[in-house]
CSV table of C-alpha atoms in Angstrom, one decimal:
chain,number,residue,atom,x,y,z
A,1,UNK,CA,-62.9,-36.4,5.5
A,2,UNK,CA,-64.0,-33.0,7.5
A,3,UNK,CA,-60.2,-32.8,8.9
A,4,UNK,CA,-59.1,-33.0,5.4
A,5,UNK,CA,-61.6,-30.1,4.1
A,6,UNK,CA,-60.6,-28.2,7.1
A,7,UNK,CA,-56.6,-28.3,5.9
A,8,UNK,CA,-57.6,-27.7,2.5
A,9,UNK,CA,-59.4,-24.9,3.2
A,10,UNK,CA,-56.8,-23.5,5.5
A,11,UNK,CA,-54.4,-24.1,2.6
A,12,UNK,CA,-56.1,-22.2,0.5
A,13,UNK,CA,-56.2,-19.4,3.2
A,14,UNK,CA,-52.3,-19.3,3.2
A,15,UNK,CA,-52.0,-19.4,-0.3
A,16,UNK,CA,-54.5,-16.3,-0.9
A,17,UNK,CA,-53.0,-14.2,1.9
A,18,UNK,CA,-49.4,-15.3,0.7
A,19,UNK,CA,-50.3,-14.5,-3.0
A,20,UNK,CA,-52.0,-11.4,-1.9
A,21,UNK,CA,-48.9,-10.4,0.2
A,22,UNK,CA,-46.5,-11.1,-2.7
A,23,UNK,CA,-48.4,-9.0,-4.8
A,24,UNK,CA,-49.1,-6.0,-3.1
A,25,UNK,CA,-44.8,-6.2,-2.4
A,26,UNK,CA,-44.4,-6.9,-6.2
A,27,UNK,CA,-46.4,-4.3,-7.0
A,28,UNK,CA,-44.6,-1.6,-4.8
A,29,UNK,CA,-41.4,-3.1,-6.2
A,30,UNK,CA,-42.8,-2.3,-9.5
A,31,UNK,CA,-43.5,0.5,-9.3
A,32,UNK,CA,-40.8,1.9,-7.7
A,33,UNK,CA,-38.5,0.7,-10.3
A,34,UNK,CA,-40.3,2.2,-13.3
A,35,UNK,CA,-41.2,5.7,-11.5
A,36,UNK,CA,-36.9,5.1,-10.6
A,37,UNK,CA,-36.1,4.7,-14.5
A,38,UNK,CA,-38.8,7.4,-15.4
A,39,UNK,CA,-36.4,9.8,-12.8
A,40,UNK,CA,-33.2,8.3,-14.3
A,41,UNK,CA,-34.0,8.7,-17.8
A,42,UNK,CA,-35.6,12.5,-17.1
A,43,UNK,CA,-32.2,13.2,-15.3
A,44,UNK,CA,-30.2,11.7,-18.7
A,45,UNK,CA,-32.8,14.1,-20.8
A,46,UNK,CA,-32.4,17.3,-18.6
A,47,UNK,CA,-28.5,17.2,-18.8
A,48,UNK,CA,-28.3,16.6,-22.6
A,49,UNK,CA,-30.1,19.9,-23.1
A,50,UNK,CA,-29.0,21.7,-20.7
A,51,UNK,CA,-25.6,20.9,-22.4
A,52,UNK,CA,-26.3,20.9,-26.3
A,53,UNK,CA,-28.5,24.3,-25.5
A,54,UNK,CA,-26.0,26.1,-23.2
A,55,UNK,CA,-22.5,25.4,-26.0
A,56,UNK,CA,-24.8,26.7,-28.5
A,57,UNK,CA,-26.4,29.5,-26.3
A,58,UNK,CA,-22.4,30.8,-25.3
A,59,UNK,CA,-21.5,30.6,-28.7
A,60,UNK,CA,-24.6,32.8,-30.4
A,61,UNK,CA,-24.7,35.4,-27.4
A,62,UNK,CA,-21.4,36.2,-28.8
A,63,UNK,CA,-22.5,37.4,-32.2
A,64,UNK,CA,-25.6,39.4,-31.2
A,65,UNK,CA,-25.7,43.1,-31.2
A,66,UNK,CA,-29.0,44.2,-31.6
A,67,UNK,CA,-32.0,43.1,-29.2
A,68,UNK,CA,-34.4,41.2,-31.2
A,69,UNK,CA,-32.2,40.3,-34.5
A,70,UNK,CA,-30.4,37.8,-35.5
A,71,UNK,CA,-26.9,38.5,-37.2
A,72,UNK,CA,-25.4,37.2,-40.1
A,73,UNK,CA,-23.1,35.5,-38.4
A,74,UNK,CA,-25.3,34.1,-36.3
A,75,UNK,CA,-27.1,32.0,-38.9
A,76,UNK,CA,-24.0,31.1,-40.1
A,77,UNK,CA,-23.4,29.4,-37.0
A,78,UNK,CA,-26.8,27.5,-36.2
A,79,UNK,CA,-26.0,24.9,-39.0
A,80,UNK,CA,-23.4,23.9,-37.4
A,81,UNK,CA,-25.7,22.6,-34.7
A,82,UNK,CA,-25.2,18.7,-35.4
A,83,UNK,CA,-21.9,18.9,-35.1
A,84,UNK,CA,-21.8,20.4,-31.9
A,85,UNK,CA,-24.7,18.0,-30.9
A,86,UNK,CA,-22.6,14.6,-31.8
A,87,UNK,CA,-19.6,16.7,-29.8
A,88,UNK,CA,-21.7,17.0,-26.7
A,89,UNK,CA,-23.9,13.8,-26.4
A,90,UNK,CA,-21.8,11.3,-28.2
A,91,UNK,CA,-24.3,10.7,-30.7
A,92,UNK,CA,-27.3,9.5,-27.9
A,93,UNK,CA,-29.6,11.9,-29.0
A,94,UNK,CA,-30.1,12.3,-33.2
A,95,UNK,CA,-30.6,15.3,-34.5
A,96,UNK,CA,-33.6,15.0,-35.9
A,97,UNK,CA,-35.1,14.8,-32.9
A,98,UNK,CA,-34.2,18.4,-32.2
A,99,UNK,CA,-35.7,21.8,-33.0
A,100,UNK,CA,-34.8,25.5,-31.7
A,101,UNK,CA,-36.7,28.6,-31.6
A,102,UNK,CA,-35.5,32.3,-31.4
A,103,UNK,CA,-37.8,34.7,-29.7
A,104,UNK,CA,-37.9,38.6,-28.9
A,105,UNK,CA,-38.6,39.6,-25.3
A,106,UNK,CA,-42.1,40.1,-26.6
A,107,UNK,CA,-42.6,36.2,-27.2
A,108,UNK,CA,-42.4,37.1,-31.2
A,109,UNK,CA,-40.8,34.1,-33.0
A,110,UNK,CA,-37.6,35.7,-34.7
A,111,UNK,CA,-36.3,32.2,-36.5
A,112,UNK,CA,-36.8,28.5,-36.7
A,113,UNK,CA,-34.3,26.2,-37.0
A,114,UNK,CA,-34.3,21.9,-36.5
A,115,UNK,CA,-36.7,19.5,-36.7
A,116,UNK,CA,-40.2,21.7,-36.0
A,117,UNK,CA,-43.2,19.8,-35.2
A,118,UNK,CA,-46.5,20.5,-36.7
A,119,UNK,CA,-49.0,22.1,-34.3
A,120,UNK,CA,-46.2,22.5,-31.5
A,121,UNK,CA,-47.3,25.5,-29.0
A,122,UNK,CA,-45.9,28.8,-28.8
A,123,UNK,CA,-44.6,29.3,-25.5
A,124,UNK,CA,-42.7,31.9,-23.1
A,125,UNK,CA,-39.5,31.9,-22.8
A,126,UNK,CA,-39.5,32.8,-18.9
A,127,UNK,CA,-40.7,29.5,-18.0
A,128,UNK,CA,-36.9,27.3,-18.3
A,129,UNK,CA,-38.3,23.9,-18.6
A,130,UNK,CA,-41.4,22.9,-20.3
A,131,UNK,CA,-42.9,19.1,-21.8
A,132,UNK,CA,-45.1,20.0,-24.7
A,133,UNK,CA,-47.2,17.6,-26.9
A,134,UNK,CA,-47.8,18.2,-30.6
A,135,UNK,CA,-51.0,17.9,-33.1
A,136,UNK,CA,-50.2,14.3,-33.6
A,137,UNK,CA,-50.3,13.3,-30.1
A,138,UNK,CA,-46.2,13.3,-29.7
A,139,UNK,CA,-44.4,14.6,-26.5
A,140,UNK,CA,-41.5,17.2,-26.6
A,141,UNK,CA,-39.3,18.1,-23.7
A,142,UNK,CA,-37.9,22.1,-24.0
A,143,UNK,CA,-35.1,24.7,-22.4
A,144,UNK,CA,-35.5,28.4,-23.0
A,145,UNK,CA,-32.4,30.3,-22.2
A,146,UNK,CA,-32.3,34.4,-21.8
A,147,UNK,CA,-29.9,36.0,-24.6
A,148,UNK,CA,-28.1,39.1,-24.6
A,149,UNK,CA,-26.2,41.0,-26.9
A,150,UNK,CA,-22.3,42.0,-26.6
A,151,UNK,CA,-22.9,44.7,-24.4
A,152,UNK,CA,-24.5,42.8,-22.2
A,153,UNK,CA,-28.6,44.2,-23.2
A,154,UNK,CA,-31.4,41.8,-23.4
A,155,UNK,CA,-32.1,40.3,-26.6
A,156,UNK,CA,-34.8,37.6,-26.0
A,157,UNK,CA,-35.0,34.0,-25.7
A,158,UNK,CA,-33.5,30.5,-27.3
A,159,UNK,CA,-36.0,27.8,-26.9
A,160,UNK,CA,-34.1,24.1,-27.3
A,161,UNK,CA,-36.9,21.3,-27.4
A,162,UNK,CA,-36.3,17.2,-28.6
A,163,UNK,CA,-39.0,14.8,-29.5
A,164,UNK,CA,-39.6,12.3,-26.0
A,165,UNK,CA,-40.4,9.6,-28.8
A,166,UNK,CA,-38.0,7.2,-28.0
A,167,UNK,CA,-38.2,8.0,-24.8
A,168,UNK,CA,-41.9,7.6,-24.3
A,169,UNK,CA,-41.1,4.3,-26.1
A,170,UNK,CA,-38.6,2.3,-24.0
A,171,UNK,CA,-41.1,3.3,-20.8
A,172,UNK,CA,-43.9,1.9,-22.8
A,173,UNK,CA,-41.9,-0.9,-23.3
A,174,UNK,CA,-41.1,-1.1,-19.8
A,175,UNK,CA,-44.8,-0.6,-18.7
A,176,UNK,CA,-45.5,-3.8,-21.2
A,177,UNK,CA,-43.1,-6.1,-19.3
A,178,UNK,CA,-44.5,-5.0,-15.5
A,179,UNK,CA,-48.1,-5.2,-16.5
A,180,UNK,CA,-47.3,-8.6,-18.1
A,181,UNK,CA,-44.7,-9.9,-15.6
A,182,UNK,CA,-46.3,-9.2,-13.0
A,183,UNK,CA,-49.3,-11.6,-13.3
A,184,UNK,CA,-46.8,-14.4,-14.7
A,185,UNK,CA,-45.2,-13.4,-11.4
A,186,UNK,CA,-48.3,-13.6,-9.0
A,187,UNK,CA,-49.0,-17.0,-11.0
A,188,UNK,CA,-45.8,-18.3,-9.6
A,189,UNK,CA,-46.2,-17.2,-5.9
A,190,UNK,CA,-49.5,-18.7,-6.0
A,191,UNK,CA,-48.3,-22.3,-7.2
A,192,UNK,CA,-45.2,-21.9,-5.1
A,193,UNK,CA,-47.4,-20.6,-1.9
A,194,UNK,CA,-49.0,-23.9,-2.5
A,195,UNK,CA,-45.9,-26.1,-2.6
A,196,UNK,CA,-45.2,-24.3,0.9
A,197,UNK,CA,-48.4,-24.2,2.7
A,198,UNK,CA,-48.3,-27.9,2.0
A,199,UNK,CA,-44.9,-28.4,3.5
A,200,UNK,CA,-45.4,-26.0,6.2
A,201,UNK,CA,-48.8,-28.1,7.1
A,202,UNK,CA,-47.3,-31.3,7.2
A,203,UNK,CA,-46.3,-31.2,10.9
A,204,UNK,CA,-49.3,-29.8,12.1
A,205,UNK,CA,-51.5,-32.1,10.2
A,206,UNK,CA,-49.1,-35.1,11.8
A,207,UNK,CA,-49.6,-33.5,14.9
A,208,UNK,CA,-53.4,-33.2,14.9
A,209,UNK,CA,-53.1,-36.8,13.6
A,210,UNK,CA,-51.3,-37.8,16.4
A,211,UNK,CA,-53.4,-35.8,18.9
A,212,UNK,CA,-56.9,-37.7,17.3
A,213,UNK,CA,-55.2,-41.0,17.6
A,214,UNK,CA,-54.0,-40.4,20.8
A,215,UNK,CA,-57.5,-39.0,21.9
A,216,UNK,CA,-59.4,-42.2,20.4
A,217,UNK,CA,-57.0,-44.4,22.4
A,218,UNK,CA,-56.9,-42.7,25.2
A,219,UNK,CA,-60.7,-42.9,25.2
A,220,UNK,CA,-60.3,-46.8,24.4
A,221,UNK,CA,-58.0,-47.6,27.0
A,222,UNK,CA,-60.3,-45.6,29.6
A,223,UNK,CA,-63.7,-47.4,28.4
A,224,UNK,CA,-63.0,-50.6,29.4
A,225,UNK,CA,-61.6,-49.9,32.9
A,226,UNK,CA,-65.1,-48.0,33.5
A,227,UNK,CA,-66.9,-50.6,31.7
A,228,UNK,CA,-65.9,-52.6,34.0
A,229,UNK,CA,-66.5,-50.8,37.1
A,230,UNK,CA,-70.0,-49.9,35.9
A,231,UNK,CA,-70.5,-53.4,34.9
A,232,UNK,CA,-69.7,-55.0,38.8
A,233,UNK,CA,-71.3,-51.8,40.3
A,234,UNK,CA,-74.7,-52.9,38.3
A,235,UNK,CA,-74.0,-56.6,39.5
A,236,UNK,CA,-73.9,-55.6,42.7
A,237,UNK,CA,-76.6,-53.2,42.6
A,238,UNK,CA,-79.1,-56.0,41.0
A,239,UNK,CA,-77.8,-58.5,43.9
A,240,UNK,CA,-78.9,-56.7,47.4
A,241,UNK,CA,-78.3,-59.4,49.1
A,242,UNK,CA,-74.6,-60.3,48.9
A,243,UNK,CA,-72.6,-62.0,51.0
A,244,UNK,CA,-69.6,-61.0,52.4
A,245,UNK,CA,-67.2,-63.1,50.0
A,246,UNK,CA,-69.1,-61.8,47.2
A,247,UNK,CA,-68.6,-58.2,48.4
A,248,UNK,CA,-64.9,-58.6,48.9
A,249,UNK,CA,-64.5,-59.9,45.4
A,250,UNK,CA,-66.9,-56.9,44.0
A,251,UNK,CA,-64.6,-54.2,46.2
A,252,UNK,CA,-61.4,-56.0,45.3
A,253,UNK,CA,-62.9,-56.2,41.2
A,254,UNK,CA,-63.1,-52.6,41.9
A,255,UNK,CA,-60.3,-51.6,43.8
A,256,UNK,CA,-58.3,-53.3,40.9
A,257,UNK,CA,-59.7,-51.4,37.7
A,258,UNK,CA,-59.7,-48.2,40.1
A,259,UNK,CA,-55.7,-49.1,40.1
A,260,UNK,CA,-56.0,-49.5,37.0
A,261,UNK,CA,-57.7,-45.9,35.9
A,262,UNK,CA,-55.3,-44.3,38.7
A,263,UNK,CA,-51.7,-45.5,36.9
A,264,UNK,CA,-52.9,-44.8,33.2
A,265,UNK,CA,-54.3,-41.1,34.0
A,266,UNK,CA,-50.9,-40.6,35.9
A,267,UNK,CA,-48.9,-41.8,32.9
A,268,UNK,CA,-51.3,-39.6,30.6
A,269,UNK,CA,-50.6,-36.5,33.0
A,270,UNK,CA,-47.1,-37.3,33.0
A,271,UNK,CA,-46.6,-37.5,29.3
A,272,UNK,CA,-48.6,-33.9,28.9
A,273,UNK,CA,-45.9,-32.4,32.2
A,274,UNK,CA,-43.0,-33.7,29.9
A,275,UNK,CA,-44.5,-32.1,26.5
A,276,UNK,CA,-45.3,-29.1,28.4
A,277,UNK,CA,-41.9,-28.5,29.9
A,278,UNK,CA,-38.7,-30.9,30.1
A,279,UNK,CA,-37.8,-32.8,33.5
A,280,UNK,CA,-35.4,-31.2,35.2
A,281,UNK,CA,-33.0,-33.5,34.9
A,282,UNK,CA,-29.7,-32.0,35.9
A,283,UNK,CA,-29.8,-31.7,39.5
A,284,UNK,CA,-28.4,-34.4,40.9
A,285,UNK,CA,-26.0,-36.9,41.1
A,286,UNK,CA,-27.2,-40.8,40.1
A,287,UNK,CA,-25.3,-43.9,40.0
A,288,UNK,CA,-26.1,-46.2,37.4
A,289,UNK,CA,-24.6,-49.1,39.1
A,290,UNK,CA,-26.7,-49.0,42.2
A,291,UNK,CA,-29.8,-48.6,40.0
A,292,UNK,CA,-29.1,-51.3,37.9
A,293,UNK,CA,-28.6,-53.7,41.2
A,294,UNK,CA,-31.1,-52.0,43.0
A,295,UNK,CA,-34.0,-52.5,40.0
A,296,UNK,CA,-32.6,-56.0,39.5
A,297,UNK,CA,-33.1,-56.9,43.0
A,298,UNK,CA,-36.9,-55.6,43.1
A,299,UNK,CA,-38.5,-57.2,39.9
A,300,UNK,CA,-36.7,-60.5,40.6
A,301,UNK,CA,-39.7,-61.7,42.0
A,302,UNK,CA,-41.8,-59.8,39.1
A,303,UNK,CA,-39.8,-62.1,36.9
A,304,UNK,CA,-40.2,-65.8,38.8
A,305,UNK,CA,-43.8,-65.1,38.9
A,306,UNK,CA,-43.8,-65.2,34.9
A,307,UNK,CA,-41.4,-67.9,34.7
A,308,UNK,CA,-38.3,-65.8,33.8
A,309,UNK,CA,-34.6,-65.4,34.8
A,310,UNK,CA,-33.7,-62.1,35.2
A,311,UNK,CA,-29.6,-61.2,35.9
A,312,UNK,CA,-27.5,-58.2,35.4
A,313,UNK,CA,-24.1,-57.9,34.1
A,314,UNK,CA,-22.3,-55.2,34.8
A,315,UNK,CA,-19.3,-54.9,32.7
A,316,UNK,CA,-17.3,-51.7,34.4
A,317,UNK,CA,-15.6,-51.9,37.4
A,318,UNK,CA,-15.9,-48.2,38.5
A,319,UNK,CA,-18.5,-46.2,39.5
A,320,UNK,CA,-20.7,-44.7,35.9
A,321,UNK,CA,-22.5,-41.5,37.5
A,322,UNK,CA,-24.6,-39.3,35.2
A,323,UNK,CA,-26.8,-35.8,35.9
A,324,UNK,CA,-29.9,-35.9,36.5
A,325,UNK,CA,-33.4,-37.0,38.3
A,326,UNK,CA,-32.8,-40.1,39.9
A,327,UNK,CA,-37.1,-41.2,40.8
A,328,UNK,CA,-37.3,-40.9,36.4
A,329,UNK,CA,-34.0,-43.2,36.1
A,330,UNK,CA,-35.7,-45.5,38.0
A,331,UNK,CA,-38.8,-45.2,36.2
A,332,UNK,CA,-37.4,-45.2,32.8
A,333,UNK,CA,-35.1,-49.1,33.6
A,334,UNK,CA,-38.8,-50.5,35.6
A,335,UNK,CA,-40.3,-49.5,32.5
A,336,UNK,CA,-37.9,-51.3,30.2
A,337,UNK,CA,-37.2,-54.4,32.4
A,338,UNK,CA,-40.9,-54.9,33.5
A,339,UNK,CA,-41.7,-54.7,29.2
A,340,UNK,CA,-39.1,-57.5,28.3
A,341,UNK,CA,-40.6,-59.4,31.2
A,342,UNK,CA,-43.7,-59.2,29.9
A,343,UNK,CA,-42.9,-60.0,26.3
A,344,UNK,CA,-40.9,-63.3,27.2
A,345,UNK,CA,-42.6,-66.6,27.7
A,346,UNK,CA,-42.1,-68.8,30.5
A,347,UNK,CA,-38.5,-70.3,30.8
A,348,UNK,CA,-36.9,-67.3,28.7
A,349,UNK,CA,-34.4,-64.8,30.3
A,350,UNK,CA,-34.8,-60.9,30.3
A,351,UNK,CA,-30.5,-59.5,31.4
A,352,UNK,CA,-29.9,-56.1,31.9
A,353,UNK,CA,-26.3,-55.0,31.0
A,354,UNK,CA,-24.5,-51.8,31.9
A,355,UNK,CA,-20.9,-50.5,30.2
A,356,UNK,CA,-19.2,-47.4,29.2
A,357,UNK,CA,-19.4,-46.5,25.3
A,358,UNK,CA,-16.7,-43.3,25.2
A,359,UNK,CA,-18.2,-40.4,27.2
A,360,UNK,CA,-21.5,-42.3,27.9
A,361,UNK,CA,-23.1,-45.3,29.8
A,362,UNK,CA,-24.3,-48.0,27.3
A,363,UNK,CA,-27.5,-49.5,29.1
A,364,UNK,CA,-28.9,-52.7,27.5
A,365,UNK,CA,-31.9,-54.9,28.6
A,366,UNK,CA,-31.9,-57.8,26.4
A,367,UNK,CA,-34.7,-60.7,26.5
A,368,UNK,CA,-35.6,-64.2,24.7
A,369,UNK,CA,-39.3,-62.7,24.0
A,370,UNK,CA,-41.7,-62.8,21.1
A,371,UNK,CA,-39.4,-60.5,19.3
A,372,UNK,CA,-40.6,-57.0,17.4
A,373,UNK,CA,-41.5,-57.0,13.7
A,374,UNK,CA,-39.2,-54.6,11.3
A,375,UNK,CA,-42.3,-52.7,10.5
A,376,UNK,CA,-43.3,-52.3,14.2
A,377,UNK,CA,-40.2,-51.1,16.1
A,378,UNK,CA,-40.3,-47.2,15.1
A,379,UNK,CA,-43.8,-47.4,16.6
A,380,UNK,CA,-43.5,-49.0,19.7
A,381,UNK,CA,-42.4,-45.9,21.6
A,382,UNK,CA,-45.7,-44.4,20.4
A,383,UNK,CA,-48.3,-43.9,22.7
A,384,UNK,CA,-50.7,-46.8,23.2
A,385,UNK,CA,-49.0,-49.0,20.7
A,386,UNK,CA,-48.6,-52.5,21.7
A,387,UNK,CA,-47.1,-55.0,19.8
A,388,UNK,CA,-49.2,-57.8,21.2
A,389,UNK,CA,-52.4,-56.3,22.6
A,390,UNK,CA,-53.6,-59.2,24.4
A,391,UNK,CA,-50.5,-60.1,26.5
A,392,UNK,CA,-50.5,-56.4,27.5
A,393,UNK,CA,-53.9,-56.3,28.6
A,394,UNK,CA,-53.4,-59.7,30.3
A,395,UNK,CA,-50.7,-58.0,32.7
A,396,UNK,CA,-52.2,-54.6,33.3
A,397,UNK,CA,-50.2,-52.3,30.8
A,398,UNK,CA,-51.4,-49.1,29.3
A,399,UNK,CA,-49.2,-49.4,26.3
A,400,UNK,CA,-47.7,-46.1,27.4
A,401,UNK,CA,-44.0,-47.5,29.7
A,402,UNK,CA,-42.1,-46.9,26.2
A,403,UNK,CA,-43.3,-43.5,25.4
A,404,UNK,CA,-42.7,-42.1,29.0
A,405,UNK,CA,-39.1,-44.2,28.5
A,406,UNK,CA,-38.7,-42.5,25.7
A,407,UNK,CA,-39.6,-38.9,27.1
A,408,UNK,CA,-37.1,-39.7,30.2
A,409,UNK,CA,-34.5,-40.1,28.2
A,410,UNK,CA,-34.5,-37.3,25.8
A,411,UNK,CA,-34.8,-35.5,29.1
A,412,UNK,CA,-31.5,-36.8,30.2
A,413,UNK,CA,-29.6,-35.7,26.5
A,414,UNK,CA,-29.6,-39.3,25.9
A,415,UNK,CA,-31.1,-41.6,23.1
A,416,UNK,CA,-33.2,-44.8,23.3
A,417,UNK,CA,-33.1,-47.8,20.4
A,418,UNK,CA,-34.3,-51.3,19.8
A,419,UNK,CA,-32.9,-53.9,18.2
A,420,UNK,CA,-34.9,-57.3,17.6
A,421,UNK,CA,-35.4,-60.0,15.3
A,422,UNK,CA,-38.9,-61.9,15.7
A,423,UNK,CA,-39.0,-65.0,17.7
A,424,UNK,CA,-35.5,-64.1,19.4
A,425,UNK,CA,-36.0,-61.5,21.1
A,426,UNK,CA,-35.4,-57.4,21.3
A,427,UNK,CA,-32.7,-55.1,23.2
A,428,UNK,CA,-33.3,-52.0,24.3
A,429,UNK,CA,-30.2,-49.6,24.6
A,430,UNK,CA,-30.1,-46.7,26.3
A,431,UNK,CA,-27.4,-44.0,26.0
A,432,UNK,CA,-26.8,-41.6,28.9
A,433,UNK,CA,-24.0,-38.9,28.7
A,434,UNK,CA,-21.6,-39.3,31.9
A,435,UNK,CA,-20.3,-37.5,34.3
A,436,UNK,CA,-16.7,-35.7,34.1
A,437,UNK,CA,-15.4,-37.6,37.1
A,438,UNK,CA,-17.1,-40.8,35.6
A,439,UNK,CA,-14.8,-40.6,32.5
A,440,UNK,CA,-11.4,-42.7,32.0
A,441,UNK,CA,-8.0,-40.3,32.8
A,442,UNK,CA,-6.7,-39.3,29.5
């Protein structure tokens, strides 16, 4: 239960940080794009006067003669405005939107002409661009342009302004659809930060999983050898005067569980070593053959004791040599053979086959035993895992020769399976990747 608060509650870490993250990235992303179509829509505005006002600014300087008045011909021309506005923008801007303003050097409006907003400021013309804002609240964007008369004196100023209404509109528009996507947005992140700090937690929960299992066997397997010992060293304690028969069994009691303690911390150190950093297993030269034979040889008497036959059968006639550390090779095969002896009754028969599959050796070591339930044989490489606990203990076993099998292989860049039906046995096949000069000429 407190394992399960501590995940969630480290979930919920990931997800606020992730959400937060997201955000603050949305939020520049934002706000970049809205200050980017503020710029882009300011650069559209800029050019559109600066091209309506400077055709209509070229055409009137040509009709003025004297500073400060406007000619007849002059405001002949200015109706004409519309037309040269749907000339120049292509009808973008409407001309209502528009207004112009004629001014003496002295500021003095001369004329009006357009579209004039009510309580618009009077400005100067010196100033080219200016955004002004109405009684009603509205925004306008203006050009002033210098004039000059024919002979080149200065007449005053031409003020070109259009209404930012529809302008002002799309961005508040835009604004709308940020401020509103972006919590939709953030709502998103969060449920999908969810979905992936669960799926990013998975293998570390397994793995703290596995590491509490393996810690509470670990401790298991460890209690009763030390049980034990304290258990004969109270005996003996509580009996001061022992003979010497009963002191040999007590030292030989303890010499045994101290055997005992010694193998299973060194398969426990061994299993860390090869978590910690791979064998190195390419750096010699190992024949399988002699391995076989030699391993064969050795547990013969290992398997007479427990009332089994034990043969090889070696089905290649050359030599099948593969890279790699020849004291684990013989590990990994004791491990194998000496678990199929102990899983086969008396008058069964544990054989140990070696052939060539391809570009690898094909290692089998079949037996007649007890057989592996469906269910069961993905976990007997686990650590501790025993398929029957009490014929383990019986004969010694930690429960741990499969998983350090299993380490020594992947090691060697081989694989390790079982195959096994209950109450017929289980084989055990082991695939090593040969050596070149171990291969078949092509």
């Amino acid at each position: 239960m407190q394992q399960n608060k501590l995940f969630t509650r480290t979930r919920w870490q990931l997800v606020v940080w992730y959400a937060a993250v997201m955000g603050c990235i949305l939020g520049l992303l934002g706000f970049g794009m809205y200050q980017a179509i503020i710029h882009a829509h300011w650069r559209t505005l800029d050019r559109e006067l600066e091209i309506v006002a400077g055709t209509l600014h070229d055409s009137i300087e040509k009709t003025l003669i004297q500073p400060g008045r406007l000619e007849q011909t002059t405001k002949q021309l200015l109706p004409q405005m519309p037309q040269l506005e749907k000339r120049h923008i292509l009808g973008a801007i409407h001309r209502d939107d528009y207004y112009i303003r004629f001014l003496d050097r002295s500021g003095r409006v001369i004329a009006l002409f357009g579209s004039q907003p009510n309580g618009l400021p009077l400005t100067s013309g010196e100033s080219t661009w200016q955004t002004l804002v109405d009684s009603k609240g509205n925004r306008y964007h203006q050009i002033s342009l210098s004039l000059h008369t024919q002979d080149n004196r200065p007449w005053g100023y031409m003020q070109m302004g259009r209404s930012l209404k529809d302008v002002d509109d799309y961005l508040t528009n835009v604004k709308l659809v940020l401020l509103v996507g972006l919590p939709i947005a953030m709502a998103m992140v969060a449920v999908s930060s969810w979905w992936l700090a669960g799926l990013a937690m998975r293998p570390i929960y397994r793995s703290y999983r596995q590491v509490q299992q393996f810690t509470a066997d670990a401790a298991h397997e460890l209690r009763t050898p030390l049980a034990a010992l304290g258990a004969t060293v109270e005996s003996a304690l509580r009996s001061p005067d022992l003979s010497q028969a009963e002191a040999y069994d007590i030292l030989h009691t303890l010499n045994r569980q101290n055997q005992r303690l010694t193998t299973l911390v060194a398969d426990l150190l061994l299993l860390s070593r090869m978590e910690r950093r791979p064998l190195p297993a390419r750096h010699q030269l190992c024949c399988l053959n002699d391995i076989i034979s030699d391993l064969v040889e050795e547990l013969t008497s290992l398997a007479l004791d427990a009332g089994v036959k034990l043969t090889s059968d070696i089905q290649v006639k050359s030599l099948l040599r593969v890279f790699g550390d020849e004291e684990q090779l013989y590990r990994l095969f004791t491990n194998l053979i000496v678990n199929a002896i102990q899983y086969t009754p008396s008058g069964g028969r544990v054989t140990v086959i070696l052939e060539r599959n391809g570009h690898y050796a094909l290692i089998r070591v079949r037996d007649t035993g007890i057989g592996i339930a469906p269910e069961q044989q993905q976990r007997v490489f686990d650590r501790f895992y025993r398929v029957s606990s009490d014929r383990s203990r019986a004969s010694g076993g930690s429960g741990l020769g499969l998983a350090i099998a299993m380490a020594i292989v992947q090691a060697h860049d081989g694989s390790l399976e079982v195959q096994s039906e209950l109450g017929k046995g289980s084989t055990f096949s082991v695939r090593l990747p040969l050596e070149t000069t171990s291969l078949p000429d092509s």
